[in-house]
CSV table of C-alpha atoms and ligand atoms in Angstrom, one decimal:
chain,number,residue,atom,x,y,z
K,1,UNK,CA,0.0,0.0,0.0
K,2,UNK,CA,1.3,3.4,-0.9
K,3,UNK,CA,0.4,6.5,1.1
K,4,UNK,CA,0.3,10.2,0.6
K,5,UNK,CA,0.3,12.4,3.8
K,6,UNK,CA,-0.9,15.8,2.8
K,7,UNK,CA,-0.1,19.2,4.3
K,8,UNK,CA,1.6,18.0,7.4
K,9,UNK,CA,4.3,19.8,9.4
K,10,UNK,CA,7.2,17.6,8.4
K,11,UNK,CA,9.9,17.0,11.1
K,12,UNK,CA,12.8,16.5,8.8
K,13,UNK,CA,16.4,16.1,10.2
K,14,UNK,CA,17.3,19.4,8.7
K,15,UNK,CA,14.3,21.2,10.2
K,16,UNK,CA,10.6,21.6,10.0
K,17,UNK,CA,8.5,22.6,7.0
K,18,UNK,CA,5.0,22.2,5.7
K,19,UNK,CA,4.4,19.8,2.9
K,20,UNK,CA,3.4,16.3,1.8
K,21,UNK,CA,5.1,13.0,2.3
K,22,UNK,CA,4.9,9.9,0.0
K,23,UNK,CA,5.4,6.3,1.0
K,24,UNK,CA,6.1,3.7,-1.7
K,25,UNK,CA,6.6,0.0,-0.9
K,26,UNK,CA,7.2,0.7,2.7
K,27,UNK,CA,9.8,3.4,2.3
K,28,UNK,CA,9.9,7.2,2.0
K,29,UNK,CA,9.7,8.3,-1.6
K,30,UNK,CA,9.5,12.1,-1.3
K,31,UNK,CA,8.9,14.9,1.1
K,32,UNK,CA,7.7,18.5,0.5
K,33,UNK,CA,6.7,18.8,-3.1
K,34,UNK,CA,5.8,15.3,-4.2
K,35,UNK,CA,5.5,14.5,-7.9
K,36,UNK,CA,2.0,15.2,-9.4
K,37,UNK,CA,1.9,11.6,-10.6
K,38,UNK,CA,2.2,10.3,-7.0
K,39,UNK,CA,-0.4,7.7,-6.1
K,40,UNK,CA,-1.6,6.1,-2.9
K,41,UNK,CA,-4.2,6.4,-0.2
K,42,UNK,CA,-4.3,10.0,1.0
K,43,UNK,CA,-4.4,11.2,4.6
K,44,UNK,CA,-5.2,14.9,5.1
K,45,UNK,CA,-2.9,16.1,7.9
K,46,UNK,CA,-3.3,19.9,8.0
K,47,UNK,CA,-2.3,21.1,11.5
K,48,UNK,CA,-0.7,17.8,12.4
K,49,UNK,CA,3.0,17.0,12.9
K,50,UNK,CA,4.6,14.1,10.9
K,51,UNK,CA,7.3,12.8,13.2
K,52,UNK,CA,9.7,9.9,12.8
K,53,UNK,CA,8.6,7.0,15.0
K,54,UNK,CA,10.4,6.9,18.3
K,55,UNK,CA,13.2,4.4,19.0
K,56,UNK,CA,13.1,3.0,22.5
K,57,UNK,CA,16.4,1.2,23.1
K,58,UNK,CA,15.3,-0.1,26.6
K,59,UNK,CA,12.2,-2.2,27.1
K,60,UNK,CA,11.3,-5.4,29.0
K,61,UNK,CA,8.6,-7.2,27.0
K,62,UNK,CA,8.8,-10.2,29.4
K,63,UNK,CA,9.1,-12.9,26.7
K,64,UNK,CA,9.8,-15.8,27.3
K,65,UNK,CA,8.7,-16.9,30.7
K,66,UNK,CA,7.1,-13.8,32.3
K,67,UNK,CA,4.2,-13.5,29.9
K,68,UNK,CA,1.6,-13.1,32.6
K,69,UNK,CA,3.0,-9.5,32.8
K,70,UNK,CA,3.3,-8.9,29.1
K,71,UNK,CA,4.5,-10.4,25.8
K,72,UNK,CA,5.8,-9.1,22.6
K,73,UNK,CA,2.4,-8.8,21.0
K,74,UNK,CA,0.8,-6.9,23.8
K,75,UNK,CA,3.7,-4.6,24.7
K,76,UNK,CA,4.6,-3.8,21.1
K,77,UNK,CA,1.0,-2.6,20.8
K,78,UNK,CA,1.6,-0.3,23.8
K,79,UNK,CA,4.8,0.9,22.1
K,80,UNK,CA,3.1,1.8,18.8
K,81,UNK,CA,0.1,3.4,20.5
K,82,UNK,CA,2.7,5.6,22.3
K,83,UNK,CA,4.4,6.6,19.1
K,84,UNK,CA,7.3,4.1,19.3
K,85,UNK,CA,8.0,2.1,16.2
K,86,UNK,CA,11.3,0.4,17.1
K,87,UNK,CA,12.2,-1.2,20.4
K,88,UNK,CA,15.3,-3.0,21.8
K,89,UNK,CA,14.3,-5.7,24.3
K,90,UNK,CA,16.2,-6.7,27.4
K,91,UNK,CA,17.4,-10.3,28.1
K,92,UNK,CA,16.3,-10.8,31.8
K,93,UNK,CA,13.5,-13.2,31.0
K,94,UNK,CA,13.0,-16.9,32.0
K,95,UNK,CA,15.2,-18.4,30.7
K,96,UNK,CA,17.4,-15.4,30.2
K,97,UNK,CA,18.8,-14.7,26.7
K,98,UNK,CA,22.3,-15.8,27.5
K,99,UNK,CA,23.1,-18.4,24.8
K,100,UNK,CA,23.1,-18.0,21.0
K,101,UNK,CA,20.4,-20.7,20.7
K,102,UNK,CA,18.1,-18.9,23.1
K,103,UNK,CA,18.6,-15.6,21.2
K,104,UNK,CA,17.8,-17.3,17.9
K,105,UNK,CA,14.7,-19.0,19.4
K,106,UNK,CA,13.5,-15.7,20.9
K,107,UNK,CA,13.8,-14.0,17.5
K,108,UNK,CA,11.9,-16.8,15.8
K,109,UNK,CA,9.1,-16.7,18.4
K,110,UNK,CA,8.6,-13.0,17.9
K,111,UNK,CA,8.7,-13.0,14.1
K,112,UNK,CA,5.3,-11.9,12.8
K,113,UNK,CA,4.0,-11.0,16.3
K,114,UNK,CA,5.6,-7.6,16.9
K,115,UNK,CA,3.8,-4.4,16.0
K,116,UNK,CA,7.1,-2.5,16.4
K,117,UNK,CA,10.5,-3.2,14.8
K,118,UNK,CA,12.7,-4.9,17.3
K,119,UNK,CA,16.3,-5.6,18.3
K,120,UNK,CA,17.1,-8.2,21.0
K,121,UNK,CA,19.9,-7.7,23.5
K,122,UNK,CA,22.0,-10.6,24.8
K,123,UNK,CA,22.7,-11.1,28.5
K,124,UNK,CA,26.1,-11.5,30.0
K,125,UNK,CA,26.8,-14.2,32.6
K,126,UNK,CA,30.0,-15.3,34.4
K,127,UNK,CA,30.6,-18.0,31.8
K,128,UNK,CA,29.2,-17.1,28.4
K,129,UNK,CA,32.1,-15.0,26.9
K,130,UNK,CA,32.6,-17.6,24.2
K,131,UNK,CA,29.0,-16.9,23.0
K,132,UNK,CA,29.4,-13.1,23.4
K,133,UNK,CA,32.5,-13.3,21.1
K,134,UNK,CA,30.3,-14.9,18.4
K,135,UNK,CA,27.5,-12.3,18.4
K,136,UNK,CA,26.7,-10.8,15.0
K,137,UNK,CA,27.0,-6.9,15.2
K,138,UNK,CA,24.6,-6.5,12.3
K,139,UNK,CA,21.8,-8.2,14.3
K,140,UNK,CA,22.5,-7.9,18.0
K,141,UNK,CA,22.3,-4.3,19.4
K,142,UNK,CA,24.2,-5.1,22.5
K,143,UNK,CA,25.1,-7.2,25.6
K,144,UNK,CA,23.4,-6.2,28.8
K,145,UNK,CA,25.4,-6.5,32.0
K,146,UNK,CA,23.6,-6.3,35.3
K,147,UNK,CA,26.3,-5.2,37.8
K,148,UNK,CA,23.6,-5.4,40.5
K,149,UNK,CA,20.6,-7.8,40.7
K,150,UNK,CA,17.2,-6.5,39.6
K,151,UNK,CA,14.3,-8.4,38.0
K,152,UNK,CA,15.5,-11.9,37.0
K,153,UNK,CA,18.6,-13.9,37.7
K,154,UNK,CA,21.1,-12.0,35.7
K,155,UNK,CA,23.9,-10.6,37.9
K,156,UNK,CA,27.6,-10.2,37.0
K,157,UNK,CA,29.5,-8.5,39.8
K,158,UNK,CA,32.9,-10.2,39.2
K,159,UNK,CA,35.1,-7.3,38.0
K,160,UNK,CA,37.6,-9.5,36.3
K,161,UNK,CA,35.0,-11.1,34.1
K,162,UNK,CA,33.4,-7.7,33.3
K,163,UNK,CA,36.8,-6.4,32.3
K,164,UNK,CA,37.2,-9.2,29.9
K,165,UNK,CA,33.8,-8.6,28.3
K,166,UNK,CA,34.7,-4.8,28.2
K,167,UNK,CA,37.8,-5.8,26.1
K,168,UNK,CA,36.4,-8.5,23.9
K,169,UNK,CA,32.7,-7.9,23.1
K,170,UNK,CA,32.0,-7.4,19.3
K,171,UNK,CA,28.9,-5.4,20.2
K,172,UNK,CA,28.1,-2.4,22.4
K,173,UNK,CA,27.6,-3.2,26.1
K,174,UNK,CA,24.8,-1.8,28.2
K,175,UNK,CA,25.2,-1.5,31.9
K,176,UNK,CA,22.8,-1.6,34.8
K,177,UNK,CA,25.2,0.4,36.9
K,178,UNK,CA,24.7,-0.2,40.6
K,179,UNK,CA,27.3,-1.7,43.0
K,180,UNK,CA,25.8,-5.0,44.3
K,181,UNK,CA,27.6,-5.0,47.7
K,182,UNK,CA,26.3,-1.5,48.5
K,183,UNK,CA,22.7,-2.5,47.4
K,184,UNK,CA,22.9,-5.6,49.6
K,185,UNK,CA,24.1,-3.8,52.7
K,186,UNK,CA,21.4,-1.1,52.3
K,187,UNK,CA,18.7,-3.7,51.7
K,188,UNK,CA,19.7,-5.6,54.8
K,189,UNK,CA,19.3,-2.4,56.8
K,190,UNK,CA,16.1,-1.1,55.3
K,191,UNK,CA,14.0,-3.8,53.7
K,192,UNK,CA,12.2,-4.8,57.0
K,193,UNK,CA,10.9,-1.2,57.3
K,194,UNK,CA,7.6,0.0,55.7
K,195,UNK,CA,6.5,3.0,53.7
K,196,UNK,CA,4.7,4.2,56.7
K,197,UNK,CA,7.9,4.5,58.7
K,198,UNK,CA,10.2,5.6,55.9
K,199,UNK,CA,8.6,7.8,53.1
K,200,UNK,CA,11.6,7.4,50.8
K,201,UNK,CA,12.1,3.7,51.7
K,202,UNK,CA,13.2,2.4,48.3
K,203,UNK,CA,15.8,5.2,47.8
K,204,UNK,CA,17.3,4.3,51.2
K,205,UNK,CA,17.3,0.6,50.3
K,206,UNK,CA,19.0,1.3,46.9
K,207,UNK,CA,21.0,4.4,47.6
K,208,UNK,CA,22.7,6.9,45.4
K,209,UNK,CA,26.2,5.6,46.4
K,210,UNK,CA,25.5,2.3,44.7
K,211,UNK,CA,25.1,4.1,41.4
K,212,UNK,CA,27.9,6.5,41.9
K,213,UNK,CA,30.5,4.0,42.9
K,214,UNK,CA,29.6,1.7,40.0
K,215,UNK,CA,29.6,4.4,37.4
K,216,UNK,CA,32.9,5.7,38.7
K,217,UNK,CA,34.4,2.3,38.2
K,218,UNK,CA,33.0,1.9,34.7
K,219,UNK,CA,34.4,5.3,33.7
K,220,UNK,CA,37.8,4.4,35.1
K,221,UNK,CA,37.8,1.3,32.9
K,222,UNK,CA,36.6,3.3,29.9
K,223,UNK,CA,39.5,5.7,30.2
K,224,UNK,CA,41.9,2.7,29.9
K,225,UNK,CA,40.2,1.7,26.6
K,226,UNK,CA,37.2,-0.5,26.2
K,227,UNK,CA,34.5,-1.4,23.6
K,228,UNK,CA,31.8,1.3,23.4
K,229,UNK,CA,29.2,1.1,26.2
K,230,UNK,CA,26.0,2.7,27.2
K,231,UNK,CA,25.1,3.4,30.9
K,232,UNK,CA,21.4,2.8,31.3
K,233,UNK,CA,18.9,4.7,33.5
K,234,UNK,CA,21.2,7.3,35.1
K,235,UNK,CA,19.6,8.6,38.2
K,236,UNK,CA,22.0,10.8,40.2
K,237,UNK,CA,23.5,14.3,40.0
K,238,UNK,CA,27.0,12.9,40.7
K,239,UNK,CA,26.9,10.5,37.7
K,240,UNK,CA,25.8,13.4,35.4
K,241,UNK,CA,28.9,15.3,36.7
K,242,UNK,CA,31.2,12.4,36.1
K,243,UNK,CA,29.7,11.7,32.6
K,244,UNK,CA,30.6,15.2,31.6
K,245,UNK,CA,34.2,14.0,31.4
K,246,UNK,CA,33.5,10.7,29.7
K,247,UNK,CA,35.6,9.4,26.8
K,248,UNK,CA,33.8,9.2,23.4
K,249,UNK,CA,33.2,5.5,23.7
K,250,UNK,CA,30.7,6.0,26.6
K,251,UNK,CA,27.1,7.1,26.1
K,252,UNK,CA,24.3,7.3,28.6
K,253,UNK,CA,20.5,7.2,29.1
K,254,UNK,CA,17.9,8.3,31.5
K,255,UNK,CA,14.2,7.5,31.6
K,256,UNK,CA,10.9,9.5,31.7
K,257,UNK,CA,10.1,8.1,35.2
K,258,UNK,CA,13.2,9.8,36.6
K,259,UNK,CA,12.4,13.0,34.7
K,260,UNK,CA,8.8,13.2,36.0
K,261,UNK,CA,9.1,12.0,39.6
K,262,UNK,CA,11.6,11.9,42.5
K,263,UNK,CA,11.8,10.2,45.8
K,264,UNK,CA,9.7,12.9,47.3
K,265,UNK,CA,6.8,11.4,45.3
K,266,UNK,CA,7.0,8.0,47.0
K,267,UNK,CA,4.6,9.3,49.6
K,268,UNK,CA,1.9,9.3,46.9
K,269,UNK,CA,2.9,6.3,44.8
K,270,UNK,CA,4.9,3.9,47.0
K,271,UNK,CA,5.5,0.6,45.2
K,272,UNK,CA,4.0,1.9,41.9
K,273,UNK,CA,7.2,3.9,41.4
K,274,UNK,CA,9.5,1.1,42.8
K,275,UNK,CA,12.0,0.6,40.1
K,276,UNK,CA,15.8,0.0,39.9
K,277,UNK,CA,17.8,2.1,40.2
K,278,UNK,CA,15.5,3.8,42.6
K,279,UNK,CA,14.2,7.3,42.1
K,280,UNK,CA,16.5,9.8,43.7
K,281,UNK,CA,15.9,13.3,45.0
K,282,UNK,CA,14.7,16.5,43.6
K,283,UNK,CA,18.2,17.8,43.1
K,284,UNK,CA,19.1,14.7,41.1
K,285,UNK,CA,16.0,15.1,38.8
K,286,UNK,CA,17.1,18.7,38.1
K,287,UNK,CA,20.6,17.4,37.2
K,288,UNK,CA,19.2,14.8,34.9
K,289,UNK,CA,17.3,17.5,33.0
K,290,UNK,CA,20.5,19.6,32.7
K,291,UNK,CA,22.5,16.6,31.6
K,292,UNK,CA,20.0,15.9,28.8
K,293,UNK,CA,20.0,19.4,27.7
K,294,UNK,CA,23.8,19.7,27.7
K,295,UNK,CA,24.1,16.5,25.7
K,296,UNK,CA,25.8,14.6,28.6
K,297,UNK,CA,22.9,12.1,28.6
K,298,UNK,CA,22.5,11.0,25.0
K,299,UNK,CA,19.3,9.0,24.9
K,300,UNK,CA,15.9,8.6,26.7
K,301,UNK,CA,14.8,5.0,27.0
K,302,UNK,CA,11.6,4.1,28.8
K,303,UNK,CA,12.7,1.0,30.7
K,304,UNK,CA,9.1,-0.1,30.1
K,305,UNK,CA,8.8,-2.9,32.7
K,306,UNK,CA,5.2,-4.2,33.1
K,307,UNK,CA,4.1,-5.9,36.3
K,308,UNK,CA,0.6,-6.7,37.3
K,309,UNK,CA,-1.1,-4.2,39.7
K,310,UNK,CA,-1.7,-7.1,42.1
K,311,UNK,CA,2.1,-7.7,42.2
K,312,UNK,CA,2.8,-4.0,42.8
K,313,UNK,CA,0.3,-4.0,45.7
K,314,UNK,CA,2.3,-6.7,47.7
K,315,UNK,CA,4.2,-5.5,50.7
K,316,UNK,CA,7.3,-3.5,49.9
K,317,UNK,CA,10.0,-6.3,50.0
K,318,UNK,CA,7.9,-8.6,47.7
K,319,UNK,CA,6.6,-5.9,45.3
K,320,UNK,CA,8.6,-6.2,42.0
K,321,UNK,CA,10.6,-3.3,40.6
K,322,UNK,CA,9.6,-1.7,37.3
K,323,UNK,CA,7.1,0.7,35.8
K,324,UNK,CA,5.1,0.4,32.6
K,325,UNK,CA,5.9,3.5,30.5
K,326,UNK,CA,5.1,3.0,26.9
K,327,UNK,CA,1.4,3.3,26.2
K,328,UNK,CA,1.1,7.1,26.3
K,329,UNK,CA,4.7,8.0,25.8
K,330,UNK,CA,4.7,10.7,23.1
K,331,UNK,CA,2.0,12.9,24.8
K,332,UNK,CA,3.7,12.3,28.1
K,333,UNK,CA,7.1,13.5,26.7
K,334,UNK,CA,5.3,16.4,25.0
K,335,UNK,CA,3.8,17.4,28.4
K,336,UNK,CA,7.2,17.0,30.2
K,337,UNK,CA,8.9,19.1,27.6
K,338,UNK,CA,6.3,21.9,27.7
K,339,UNK,CA,6.8,22.2,31.4
K,340,UNK,CA,10.6,22.7,30.8
K,341,UNK,CA,10.3,24.8,27.6
K,342,UNK,CA,12.0,22.1,25.4
K,343,UNK,CA,10.7,21.6,21.9
K,344,UNK,CA,9.6,18.3,20.3
K,345,UNK,CA,12.9,18.3,18.4
K,346,UNK,CA,14.6,17.7,21.7
K,347,UNK,CA,12.8,14.4,22.2
K,348,UNK,CA,13.5,13.4,18.6
K,349,UNK,CA,17.2,13.9,19.2
K,350,UNK,CA,17.0,11.7,22.4
K,351,UNK,CA,14.7,9.0,21.0
K,352,UNK,CA,15.3,9.0,17.2
K,353,UNK,CA,18.5,10.7,16.0
K,354,UNK,CA,20.9,9.7,18.9
K,355,UNK,CA,19.8,6.0,18.9
K,356,UNK,CA,19.9,5.8,15.1
K,357,UNK,CA,23.5,7.2,15.2
K,358,UNK,CA,24.8,5.3,18.2
K,359,UNK,CA,23.5,1.9,17.0
K,360,UNK,CA,24.0,2.7,13.3
K,361,UNK,CA,20.5,1.6,12.4
K,362,UNK,CA,20.3,0.7,8.7
K,363,UNK,CA,17.7,2.7,6.7
K,364,UNK,CA,15.8,3.6,9.8
K,365,UNK,CA,15.3,6.6,12.1
K,366,UNK,CA,14.9,10.1,10.7
K,367,UNK,CA,12.5,11.1,7.9
K,368,UNK,CA,14.8,10.5,5.0
K,369,UNK,CA,14.1,9.5,1.4
K,370,UNK,CA,14.8,5.8,0.9
K,371,UNK,CA,14.5,4.9,4.6
K,372,UNK,CA,11.8,2.7,6.0
K,373,UNK,CA,8.6,4.7,6.6
K,374,UNK,CA,8.2,4.6,10.4
K,375,UNK,CA,6.2,7.6,11.4
K,376,UNK,CA,3.7,9.2,13.7
K,377,UNK,CA,1.0,11.7,12.9
K,378,UNK,CA,0.7,13.9,16.1
K,379,UNK,CA,-2.0,16.5,16.7
K,380,UNK,CA,-0.5,19.1,19.1
K,381,UNK,CA,-3.9,20.6,19.9
K,382,UNK,CA,-5.5,17.2,20.7
K,383,UNK,CA,-5.8,15.5,24.1
K,384,UNK,CA,-4.9,12.0,25.3
K,385,UNK,CA,-6.8,10.5,28.2
K,386,UNK,CA,-4.9,7.9,30.2
K,387,UNK,CA,-7.5,5.4,31.4
K,388,UNK,CA,-8.0,4.4,35.1
K,389,UNK,CA,-6.4,1.1,36.4
K,390,UNK,CA,-7.7,-2.2,35.0
K,391,UNK,CA,-9.4,-0.3,32.0
K,392,UNK,CA,-9.4,-2.3,28.8
K,393,UNK,CA,-8.4,1.0,27.1
K,394,UNK,CA,-4.9,0.5,28.4
K,395,UNK,CA,-2.7,-0.8,25.6
K,396,UNK,CA,-0.2,-3.1,27.4
K,397,UNK,CA,-1.2,-6.3,29.2
K,398,UNK,CA,-0.9,-5.1,32.8
K,399,UNK,CA,-3.5,-2.3,32.4
K,400,UNK,CA,-2.2,0.4,34.7
K,401,UNK,CA,0.2,3.3,34.6
K,402,UNK,CA,1.4,5.8,37.2
K,403,UNK,CA,-0.3,8.3,34.9
K,404,UNK,CA,-3.7,6.7,35.5
K,405,UNK,CA,-6.5,9.2,34.9
K,406,UNK,CA,-4.3,11.9,33.6
K,407,UNK,CA,-5.2,14.1,30.6
K,408,UNK,CA,-2.1,14.7,28.5
K,409,UNK,CA,-1.7,17.3,25.7
K,410,UNK,CA,-1.5,16.2,22.1
K,411,UNK,CA,-2.9,13.1,20.4
K,412,UNK,CA,-1.6,10.5,18.0
K,413,UNK,CA,-3.9,9.8,15.1
K,414,UNK,CA,-1.9,7.5,12.9
K,415,UNK,CA,1.3,5.3,13.2
K,416,UNK,CA,3.0,3.7,10.2
K,417,UNK,CA,5.6,0.9,10.7
K,418,UNK,CA,7.6,-0.1,7.6
K,419,UNK,CA,5.0,1.9,5.6
K,420,UNK,CA,2.1,-0.2,6.9
K,421,UNK,CA,-0.6,1.8,8.7
K,422,UNK,CA,-0.6,0.0,12.0
K,423,UNK,CA,-2.6,2.3,14.3
K,424,UNK,CA,-5.3,4.8,13.4
K,425,UNK,CA,-7.7,6.7,15.8
K,426,UNK,CA,-7.2,4.3,18.7
K,427,UNK,CA,-7.4,1.1,16.8
K,428,UNK,CA,-4.8,-1.3,15.5
K,429,UNK,CA,-4.9,-1.9,11.8
K,430,UNK,CA,-3.9,-5.0,9.7
K,431,UNK,CA,-1.3,-7.4,11.0
K,432,UNK,CA,1.9,-6.7,13.1
K,433,UNK,CA,4.4,-5.1,10.7
K,434,UNK,CA,7.5,-5.0,12.9
K,435,UNK,CA,10.8,-6.4,11.6
K,436,UNK,CA,14.1,-7.2,13.2
K,437,UNK,CA,16.4,-4.2,12.9
K,438,UNK,CA,19.7,-4.3,10.9
K,439,UNK,CA,22.7,-2.5,12.3
K,440,UNK,CA,26.0,-1.1,10.9
D,501,ZN,ZN1,15.6,-2.1,32.4
């Protein structure tokens, strides 16, 4: 199916302008003045923004083994509904994606079932360096290293093994950067307490020092020469300060959850905002914003991590860590940006251009002729209503969000994935059109 999108505000990499866009055989054929012989189904888009689909390089779609929380079909729907057309999925599943066979089996199980394009990370263990060495850099976006335990069994806190992976991996590494011994000591001290006694309980149980010491060590290693790596979900002001001096092989991410909320908000949300690393304090949140604006933090990833509401309502020690963040992402970012006076192009840099550059996505990312047509039609004067908990109007499987009941500015009317109209006016269209990404 070919498409003509008429009279939109086109968010091209060189800047914005009014015009038409033409999709032929899944790819962009022209922008601006399109040929008079152009043919295809037409969408009138006057007043709307045509944006490249967002690239979320940090999601947990829970497949295989945790599919009561979400699966690739349900969570990729949440992605597309939120304006995300490409996701990179984490390996901390059951079993974890820590052998080449499991990686291949996961890919085959997802083919034809993902509404978004996808890349699958590999997980590092103490004894799978021989598999890591054989990863294909054109297909595998990276190896995730959990320096502290979070959801799942993946933990690698042996510095000598991490050093070897830092020297020998053929693909980018991604670090969950917390120091396990500091986390364990703090948990032993605080985990028996309750939210009633300690309003910032989770921040005490997973303190800033765990992040700071871990990131300090990673940066020391990086200065001695390593393969490129990405530090995930940065949460502290001190890490932003250290990252300002990073070598060019190091990049970093933060997440919308840490930009919207801080530990002061635990008194309202408690376990709903329990995630790892923990939310830090108001001063840290301000530093994250400054780090993003200064280009010290390169990307925004959602860390979309669905858990059932019943699981989140367990007592603090048993409640799982993670927050679903995808379903209403673009209007949420638009609102966060408006409060800070940052334009939509800011989010496109953090969630399209920077990921496309860092991972060298082939033919994907910005609105460019010849690239795959992954795009979102966004109406800046519309509104998006986030449903209440358990509502079937939630897009992911777990049916809640910390934004429950919110009214967000702006609304998505259409999403194209590989030139296929996949979402229009709140309904999914056709069949899942996501493909595995190609890199390099
Ligand atoms: Zn994560």
